[in-house]
Every structure is written in C-alpha cells, then in structure tokens.
C-alpha cells in the first residue's frame, strides 16, 4: 500500500503565503516525480507544479514566480511554497506522485486526499 498525506492548507489573505507538504509512505521502491494539482469549484483539475527525481520542474503559467516546488528524495516528500497568493488560487490542492511499489513493480499515479487553500480578505 502507498499513501500520500498532505498538510499545510488553510485560509490566508491576498498577498500572503502558505506552504504545502506531502509525504509518501508505504512499499515504495522509487518515485519518479511528485507534484501538485488543484481544482476550484466548477473547474477542471489542473497541474500547478511538478518536480522530477532529477530536479526538473514545470509550473502552471499563472503561478510562475510566485510558487516554488521542492522535494526531498530521501524522505519521499514534496513541498509547495506559495507566495503572493491571489483569490484565484483558491482551490483544493492535491498531491500527486508517480511511484513504483514493491507490490506492482510498475509506475502508478497516486493521489493525496486534498487540502483546501482559501485566499480571501
């Protein structure tokens, strides 16, 4: 079994900052990439930021320069530092990881349960 557990969401004023964290645990052999998606009410889920095992990153255009994704391969964790938050960033944020587990010996997509981020005054 593989689990992703997120933390760090909450309510913040426009212009504020939040840091999301996600830890993967279980029968993990290797993680090839971790990242964050978000879904706002009435909208499709979209990729926010992603980092590969060798450190390559990509970002949603609207968060470039404000959000930073980082990972700790030894601890199977990924973080999303969100600065200069805007009301449009309000959404449920989901951790995602491509993981090879000892039970399946192939890469599968895993998801966290989601954490709410609300940007409002």
Short mmCIF file of N, CA and C in Angstrom, two decimals:
data_model
loop_
_atom_site.label_atom_id
_atom_site.label_comp_id
_atom_site.label_asym_id
_atom_site.label_seq_id
_atom_site.Cartn_x
_atom_site.Cartn_y
_atom_site.Cartn_z
N UNK A 1 0.84 -1.19 0.00
CA UNK A 1 0.00 0.00 0.00
C UNK A 1 0.88 1.24 0.00
N UNK A 2 0.48 2.22 -0.79
CA UNK A 2 1.17 3.50 -0.83
C UNK A 2 0.18 4.59 -0.44
N UNK A 3 0.61 5.51 0.36
CA UNK A 3 -0.24 6.63 0.78
C UNK A 3 0.48 7.94 0.60
N UNK A 4 -0.29 8.97 0.23
CA UNK A 4 0.20 10.33 0.19
C UNK A 4 -0.61 11.13 1.20
N UNK A 5 0.08 11.80 2.10
CA UNK A 5 -0.60 12.59 3.12
C UNK A 5 -0.14 14.03 3.01
N UNK A 6 -1.12 14.92 2.84
CA UNK A 6 -0.83 16.34 2.66
C UNK A 6 -1.06 17.11 3.96
N UNK A 7 -0.42 18.26 4.05
CA UNK A 7 -0.64 19.16 5.16
C UNK A 7 -0.32 20.57 4.71
N UNK A 8 -0.85 21.54 5.47
CA UNK A 8 -0.45 22.93 5.25
C UNK A 8 -1.47 23.84 4.62
N UNK A 9 -2.63 23.35 4.26
CA UNK A 9 -3.64 24.24 3.69
C UNK A 9 -4.24 25.16 4.73
N UNK A 10 -5.13 26.04 4.28
CA UNK A 10 -5.79 26.93 5.22
C UNK A 10 -6.30 28.18 4.56
N UNK A 11 -6.64 29.15 5.40
CA UNK A 11 -7.16 30.44 4.96
C UNK A 11 -6.06 31.49 5.08
N UNK A 12 -5.88 32.25 4.02
CA UNK A 12 -4.85 33.29 4.02
C UNK A 12 -5.38 34.51 3.28
N UNK A 13 -4.90 35.67 3.66
CA UNK A 13 -5.31 36.91 2.98
C UNK A 13 -4.57 37.06 1.66
N UNK A 14 -5.14 37.79 0.71
CA UNK A 14 -4.42 38.07 -0.54
C UNK A 14 -3.06 38.68 -0.26
N UNK A 15 -2.06 38.18 -1.00
CA UNK A 15 -0.70 38.63 -0.78
C UNK A 15 0.07 37.80 0.23
N UNK A 16 -0.62 36.93 0.93
CA UNK A 16 0.02 36.11 1.94
C UNK A 16 0.69 34.87 1.37
N UNK A 17 1.19 34.04 2.27
CA UNK A 17 1.93 32.84 1.88
C UNK A 17 1.43 31.62 2.62
N UNK A 18 1.58 30.48 1.97
CA UNK A 18 1.31 29.18 2.59
C UNK A 18 2.33 28.18 2.05
N UNK A 19 2.59 27.18 2.85
CA UNK A 19 3.49 26.10 2.41
C UNK A 19 2.75 24.77 2.57
N UNK A 20 2.61 24.07 1.46
CA UNK A 20 2.00 22.75 1.47
C UNK A 20 3.09 21.69 1.48
N UNK A 21 2.81 20.61 2.19
CA UNK A 21 3.75 19.48 2.23
C UNK A 21 3.00 18.19 1.96
N UNK A 22 3.71 17.24 1.40
CA UNK A 22 3.12 15.94 1.10
C UNK A 22 4.17 14.87 1.33
N UNK A 23 3.80 13.86 2.09
CA UNK A 23 4.72 12.76 2.38
C UNK A 23 4.15 11.46 1.83
N UNK A 24 4.98 10.75 1.09
CA UNK A 24 4.59 9.44 0.57
C UNK A 24 5.15 8.35 1.47
N UNK A 25 4.34 7.34 1.72
CA UNK A 25 4.80 6.24 2.57
C UNK A 25 4.23 4.92 2.05
N UNK A 26 4.83 3.84 2.54
CA UNK A 26 4.36 2.52 2.13
C UNK A 26 5.48 1.75 1.45
N UNK A 27 5.07 0.81 0.61
CA UNK A 27 6.02 -0.09 -0.03
C UNK A 27 6.60 0.53 -1.30
N UNK A 28 7.34 1.60 -1.10
CA UNK A 28 7.87 2.39 -2.22
C UNK A 28 9.25 1.90 -2.62
N UNK A 29 9.42 1.67 -3.92
CA UNK A 29 10.74 1.37 -4.43
C UNK A 29 11.40 2.64 -4.92
N UNK A 30 10.69 3.38 -5.76
CA UNK A 30 11.23 4.64 -6.28
C UNK A 30 10.08 5.55 -6.71
N UNK A 31 10.32 6.85 -6.58
CA UNK A 31 9.38 7.87 -7.03
C UNK A 31 10.02 8.61 -8.20
N UNK A 32 9.34 8.68 -9.34
CA UNK A 32 9.96 9.35 -10.48
C UNK A 32 9.60 10.82 -10.58
N UNK A 33 8.49 11.22 -9.97
CA UNK A 33 8.10 12.63 -9.97
C UNK A 33 7.02 12.85 -8.92
N UNK A 34 6.99 14.06 -8.37
CA UNK A 34 5.94 14.45 -7.43
C UNK A 34 5.47 15.84 -7.82
N UNK A 35 4.24 16.13 -7.47
CA UNK A 35 3.74 17.46 -7.82
C UNK A 35 2.42 17.77 -7.16
N UNK A 36 1.88 18.91 -7.59
CA UNK A 36 0.64 19.42 -7.03
C UNK A 36 -0.33 19.79 -8.15
N UNK A 37 -1.57 19.38 -7.98
CA UNK A 37 -2.67 19.79 -8.83
C UNK A 37 -3.65 20.57 -7.96
N UNK A 38 -4.55 21.30 -8.61
CA UNK A 38 -5.60 21.97 -7.86
C UNK A 38 -6.90 21.92 -8.66
N UNK A 39 -7.98 22.02 -7.91
CA UNK A 39 -9.30 22.03 -8.53
C UNK A 39 -10.18 23.02 -7.78
N UNK A 40 -10.61 24.03 -8.51
CA UNK A 40 -11.53 25.03 -7.96
C UNK A 40 -12.96 24.60 -8.30
N UNK A 41 -13.94 25.09 -7.55
CA UNK A 41 -15.34 24.72 -7.82
C UNK A 41 -15.73 25.03 -9.25
N UNK A 42 -16.32 24.05 -9.92
CA UNK A 42 -16.78 24.24 -11.28
C UNK A 42 -15.70 24.21 -12.34
N UNK A 43 -14.46 23.92 -11.94
CA UNK A 43 -13.36 23.90 -12.90
C UNK A 43 -12.70 22.53 -12.92
N UNK A 44 -11.94 22.27 -13.98
CA UNK A 44 -11.22 21.02 -14.07
C UNK A 44 -9.95 21.06 -13.21
N UNK A 45 -9.51 19.89 -12.84
CA UNK A 45 -8.26 19.80 -12.10
C UNK A 45 -7.11 20.18 -13.03
N UNK A 46 -6.17 20.98 -12.52
CA UNK A 46 -5.04 21.43 -13.33
C UNK A 46 -3.73 21.23 -12.59
N UNK A 47 -2.69 21.00 -13.39
CA UNK A 47 -1.35 20.86 -12.82
C UNK A 47 -0.84 22.23 -12.38
N UNK A 48 -0.38 22.31 -11.15
CA UNK A 48 0.18 23.56 -10.62
C UNK A 48 1.70 23.56 -10.73
N UNK A 49 2.31 22.50 -10.23
CA UNK A 49 3.77 22.42 -10.25
C UNK A 49 4.18 20.96 -10.10
N UNK A 50 5.33 20.65 -10.71
CA UNK A 50 5.79 19.26 -10.70
C UNK A 50 7.30 19.26 -10.67
N UNK A 51 7.88 18.27 -9.97
CA UNK A 51 9.33 18.14 -9.93
C UNK A 51 9.69 16.68 -10.13
N UNK A 52 10.66 16.44 -11.00
CA UNK A 52 11.10 15.07 -11.25
C UNK A 52 12.20 14.68 -10.26
N UNK A 53 12.53 13.41 -10.26
CA UNK A 53 13.53 12.91 -9.32
C UNK A 53 14.87 13.60 -9.52
N UNK A 54 15.17 13.97 -10.78
CA UNK A 54 16.45 14.64 -11.03
C UNK A 54 16.35 16.16 -10.96
N UNK A 55 15.23 16.65 -10.43
CA UNK A 55 15.13 18.08 -10.11
C UNK A 55 14.54 18.98 -11.18
N UNK A 56 14.09 18.41 -12.28
CA UNK A 56 13.46 19.25 -13.30
C UNK A 56 12.06 19.65 -12.83
N UNK A 57 11.72 20.93 -13.07
CA UNK A 57 10.43 21.44 -12.62
C UNK A 57 9.62 22.02 -13.77
N UNK A 58 8.33 22.04 -13.61
CA UNK A 58 7.47 22.80 -14.51
C UNK A 58 6.30 23.35 -13.71
N UNK A 59 5.81 24.50 -14.17
CA UNK A 59 4.80 25.25 -13.43
C UNK A 59 3.67 25.69 -14.34
N UNK A 60 2.49 25.82 -13.74
CA UNK A 60 1.38 26.50 -14.40
C UNK A 60 1.79 27.95 -14.63
N UNK A 61 1.49 28.49 -15.80
CA UNK A 61 1.94 29.84 -16.12
C UNK A 61 1.52 30.87 -15.07
N UNK A 62 0.32 30.74 -14.55
CA UNK A 62 -0.21 31.75 -13.64
C UNK A 62 0.46 31.74 -12.26
N UNK A 63 1.25 30.72 -11.97
CA UNK A 63 1.91 30.68 -10.66
C UNK A 63 3.42 30.88 -10.76
N UNK A 64 3.93 30.97 -11.98
CA UNK A 64 5.37 31.16 -12.15
C UNK A 64 5.83 32.43 -11.45
N UNK A 65 6.92 32.33 -10.71
CA UNK A 65 7.45 33.47 -9.98
C UNK A 65 6.83 33.65 -8.60
N UNK A 66 5.75 32.93 -8.32
CA UNK A 66 5.10 33.04 -7.01
C UNK A 66 5.18 31.74 -6.22
N UNK A 67 5.12 30.62 -6.92
CA UNK A 67 5.14 29.30 -6.27
C UNK A 67 6.47 28.61 -6.55
N UNK A 68 6.92 27.84 -5.59
CA UNK A 68 8.13 27.06 -5.76
C UNK A 68 7.90 25.64 -5.26
N UNK A 69 8.19 24.67 -6.11
CA UNK A 69 8.07 23.27 -5.73
C UNK A 69 9.45 22.73 -5.41
N UNK A 70 9.52 21.91 -4.36
CA UNK A 70 10.79 21.30 -3.97
C UNK A 70 10.52 19.90 -3.44
N UNK A 71 11.54 19.09 -3.41
CA UNK A 71 11.35 17.71 -2.92
C UNK A 71 12.57 17.25 -2.14
N UNK A 72 12.35 16.26 -1.33
CA UNK A 72 13.41 15.58 -0.60
C UNK A 72 13.30 14.11 -0.94
N UNK A 73 14.16 13.65 -1.85
CA UNK A 73 14.05 12.27 -2.32
C UNK A 73 14.26 11.25 -1.20
N UNK A 74 15.13 11.58 -0.26
CA UNK A 74 15.40 10.63 0.83
C UNK A 74 14.18 10.45 1.73
N UNK A 75 13.36 11.51 1.83
CA UNK A 75 12.21 11.45 2.73
C UNK A 75 10.90 11.26 1.98
N UNK A 76 10.98 11.13 0.64
CA UNK A 76 9.78 10.95 -0.18
C UNK A 76 8.75 12.04 0.09
N UNK A 77 9.21 13.27 0.13
CA UNK A 77 8.32 14.39 0.39
C UNK A 77 8.42 15.44 -0.72
N UNK A 78 7.35 16.18 -0.88
CA UNK A 78 7.33 17.30 -1.81
C UNK A 78 6.65 18.47 -1.11
N UNK A 79 7.14 19.66 -1.42
CA UNK A 79 6.60 20.86 -0.80
C UNK A 79 6.20 21.86 -1.89
N UNK A 80 5.25 22.71 -1.56
CA UNK A 80 4.87 23.79 -2.46
C UNK A 80 4.83 25.08 -1.65
N UNK A 81 5.79 25.94 -1.88
CA UNK A 81 5.80 27.24 -1.23
C UNK A 81 5.02 28.20 -2.11
N UNK A 82 3.97 28.76 -1.55
CA UNK A 82 3.08 29.64 -2.31
C UNK A 82 3.16 31.04 -1.72
N UNK A 83 3.65 31.98 -2.50
CA UNK A 83 3.77 33.37 -2.08
C UNK A 83 2.86 34.25 -2.94
N UNK A 84 2.62 35.46 -2.46
CA UNK A 84 1.80 36.42 -3.19
C UNK A 84 0.49 35.79 -3.66
N UNK A 85 -0.16 35.13 -2.75
CA UNK A 85 -1.38 34.40 -3.09
C UNK A 85 -2.50 35.35 -3.51
N UNK A 86 -3.30 34.86 -4.46
CA UNK A 86 -4.41 35.63 -5.00
C UNK A 86 -5.72 34.86 -4.78
N UNK A 87 -6.84 35.56 -4.79
CA UNK A 87 -8.12 34.84 -4.65
C UNK A 87 -8.30 33.74 -5.71
N UNK A 88 -7.75 33.95 -6.90
CA UNK A 88 -7.86 32.93 -7.95
C UNK A 88 -7.09 31.65 -7.62
N UNK A 89 -6.24 31.69 -6.61
CA UNK A 89 -5.52 30.48 -6.20
C UNK A 89 -6.36 29.59 -5.29
N UNK A 90 -7.52 30.07 -4.90
CA UNK A 90 -8.41 29.30 -4.04
C UNK A 90 -8.83 28.02 -4.73
N UNK A 91 -8.59 26.89 -4.07
CA UNK A 91 -8.89 25.58 -4.65
C UNK A 91 -8.56 24.49 -3.64
N UNK A 92 -8.95 23.28 -3.97
CA UNK A 92 -8.43 22.13 -3.25
C UNK A 92 -7.16 21.69 -3.96
N UNK A 93 -6.09 21.57 -3.22
CA UNK A 93 -4.79 21.20 -3.77
C UNK A 93 -4.52 19.72 -3.47
N UNK A 94 -4.13 19.00 -4.52
CA UNK A 94 -3.90 17.56 -4.42
C UNK A 94 -2.44 17.25 -4.71
N UNK A 95 -1.86 16.45 -3.86
CA UNK A 95 -0.52 15.93 -4.11
C UNK A 95 -0.62 14.74 -5.07
N UNK A 96 0.34 14.64 -5.96
CA UNK A 96 0.37 13.55 -6.94
C UNK A 96 1.80 13.02 -7.04
N UNK A 97 1.92 11.72 -7.22
CA UNK A 97 3.26 11.14 -7.36
C UNK A 97 3.22 9.92 -8.28
N UNK A 98 4.26 9.79 -9.06
CA UNK A 98 4.46 8.59 -9.87
C UNK A 98 5.38 7.65 -9.11
N UNK A 99 4.84 6.52 -8.67
CA UNK A 99 5.55 5.66 -7.72
C UNK A 99 5.58 4.22 -8.21
N UNK A 100 6.75 3.61 -8.10
CA UNK A 100 6.86 2.18 -8.29
C UNK A 100 6.86 1.53 -6.91
N UNK A 101 5.91 0.66 -6.66
CA UNK A 101 5.82 -0.01 -5.37
C UNK A 101 6.33 -1.45 -5.50
N UNK A 102 6.64 -2.04 -4.38
CA UNK A 102 7.15 -3.41 -4.37
C UNK A 102 6.06 -4.42 -4.69
N UNK A 103 4.79 -3.99 -4.63
CA UNK A 103 3.69 -4.92 -4.87
C UNK A 103 3.28 -4.97 -6.34
N UNK A 104 3.66 -3.90 -7.12
CA UNK A 104 3.22 -3.86 -8.52
C UNK A 104 4.38 -3.80 -9.52
N UNK A 105 5.52 -3.34 -9.09
CA UNK A 105 6.72 -3.27 -9.94
C UNK A 105 6.47 -2.54 -11.25
N UNK A 106 5.68 -1.49 -11.18
CA UNK A 106 5.45 -0.60 -12.31
C UNK A 106 5.11 0.76 -11.72
N UNK A 107 5.23 1.80 -12.57
CA UNK A 107 4.91 3.13 -12.07
C UNK A 107 3.40 3.36 -12.16
N UNK A 108 2.83 3.79 -11.05
CA UNK A 108 1.42 4.15 -10.98
C UNK A 108 1.28 5.55 -10.43
N UNK A 109 0.16 6.19 -10.77
CA UNK A 109 -0.16 7.51 -10.23
C UNK A 109 -0.88 7.35 -8.89
N UNK A 110 -0.40 8.10 -7.89
CA UNK A 110 -1.05 8.11 -6.59
C UNK A 110 -1.45 9.54 -6.26
N UNK A 111 -2.53 9.65 -5.47
CA UNK A 111 -3.09 10.96 -5.12
C UNK A 111 -3.29 11.06 -3.62
N UNK A 112 -3.09 12.27 -3.12
CA UNK A 112 -3.45 12.57 -1.75
C UNK A 112 -4.93 12.87 -1.65
N UNK A 113 -5.37 13.13 -0.42
CA UNK A 113 -6.80 13.34 -0.18
C UNK A 113 -7.24 14.77 -0.49
N UNK A 114 -6.28 15.66 -0.66
CA UNK A 114 -6.59 17.05 -0.96
C UNK A 114 -6.58 17.92 0.29
N UNK A 115 -6.14 19.16 0.09
CA UNK A 115 -6.14 20.12 1.19
C UNK A 115 -6.66 21.45 0.66
N UNK A 116 -7.54 22.07 1.41
CA UNK A 116 -8.20 23.31 0.95
C UNK A 116 -7.28 24.50 1.18
N UNK A 117 -7.15 25.30 0.13
CA UNK A 117 -6.47 26.60 0.22
C UNK A 117 -7.49 27.66 -0.16
N UNK A 118 -7.71 28.60 0.76
CA UNK A 118 -8.66 29.69 0.53
C UNK A 118 -7.94 31.01 0.70
N UNK A 119 -8.00 31.83 -0.35
CA UNK A 119 -7.36 33.14 -0.32
C UNK A 119 -8.48 34.19 -0.33
N UNK A 120 -8.63 34.86 0.79
CA UNK A 120 -9.74 35.79 0.92
C UNK A 120 -9.45 36.79 2.03
N UNK A 121 -9.96 38.00 1.85
CA UNK A 121 -9.83 39.01 2.89
C UNK A 121 -11.05 39.00 3.80
#
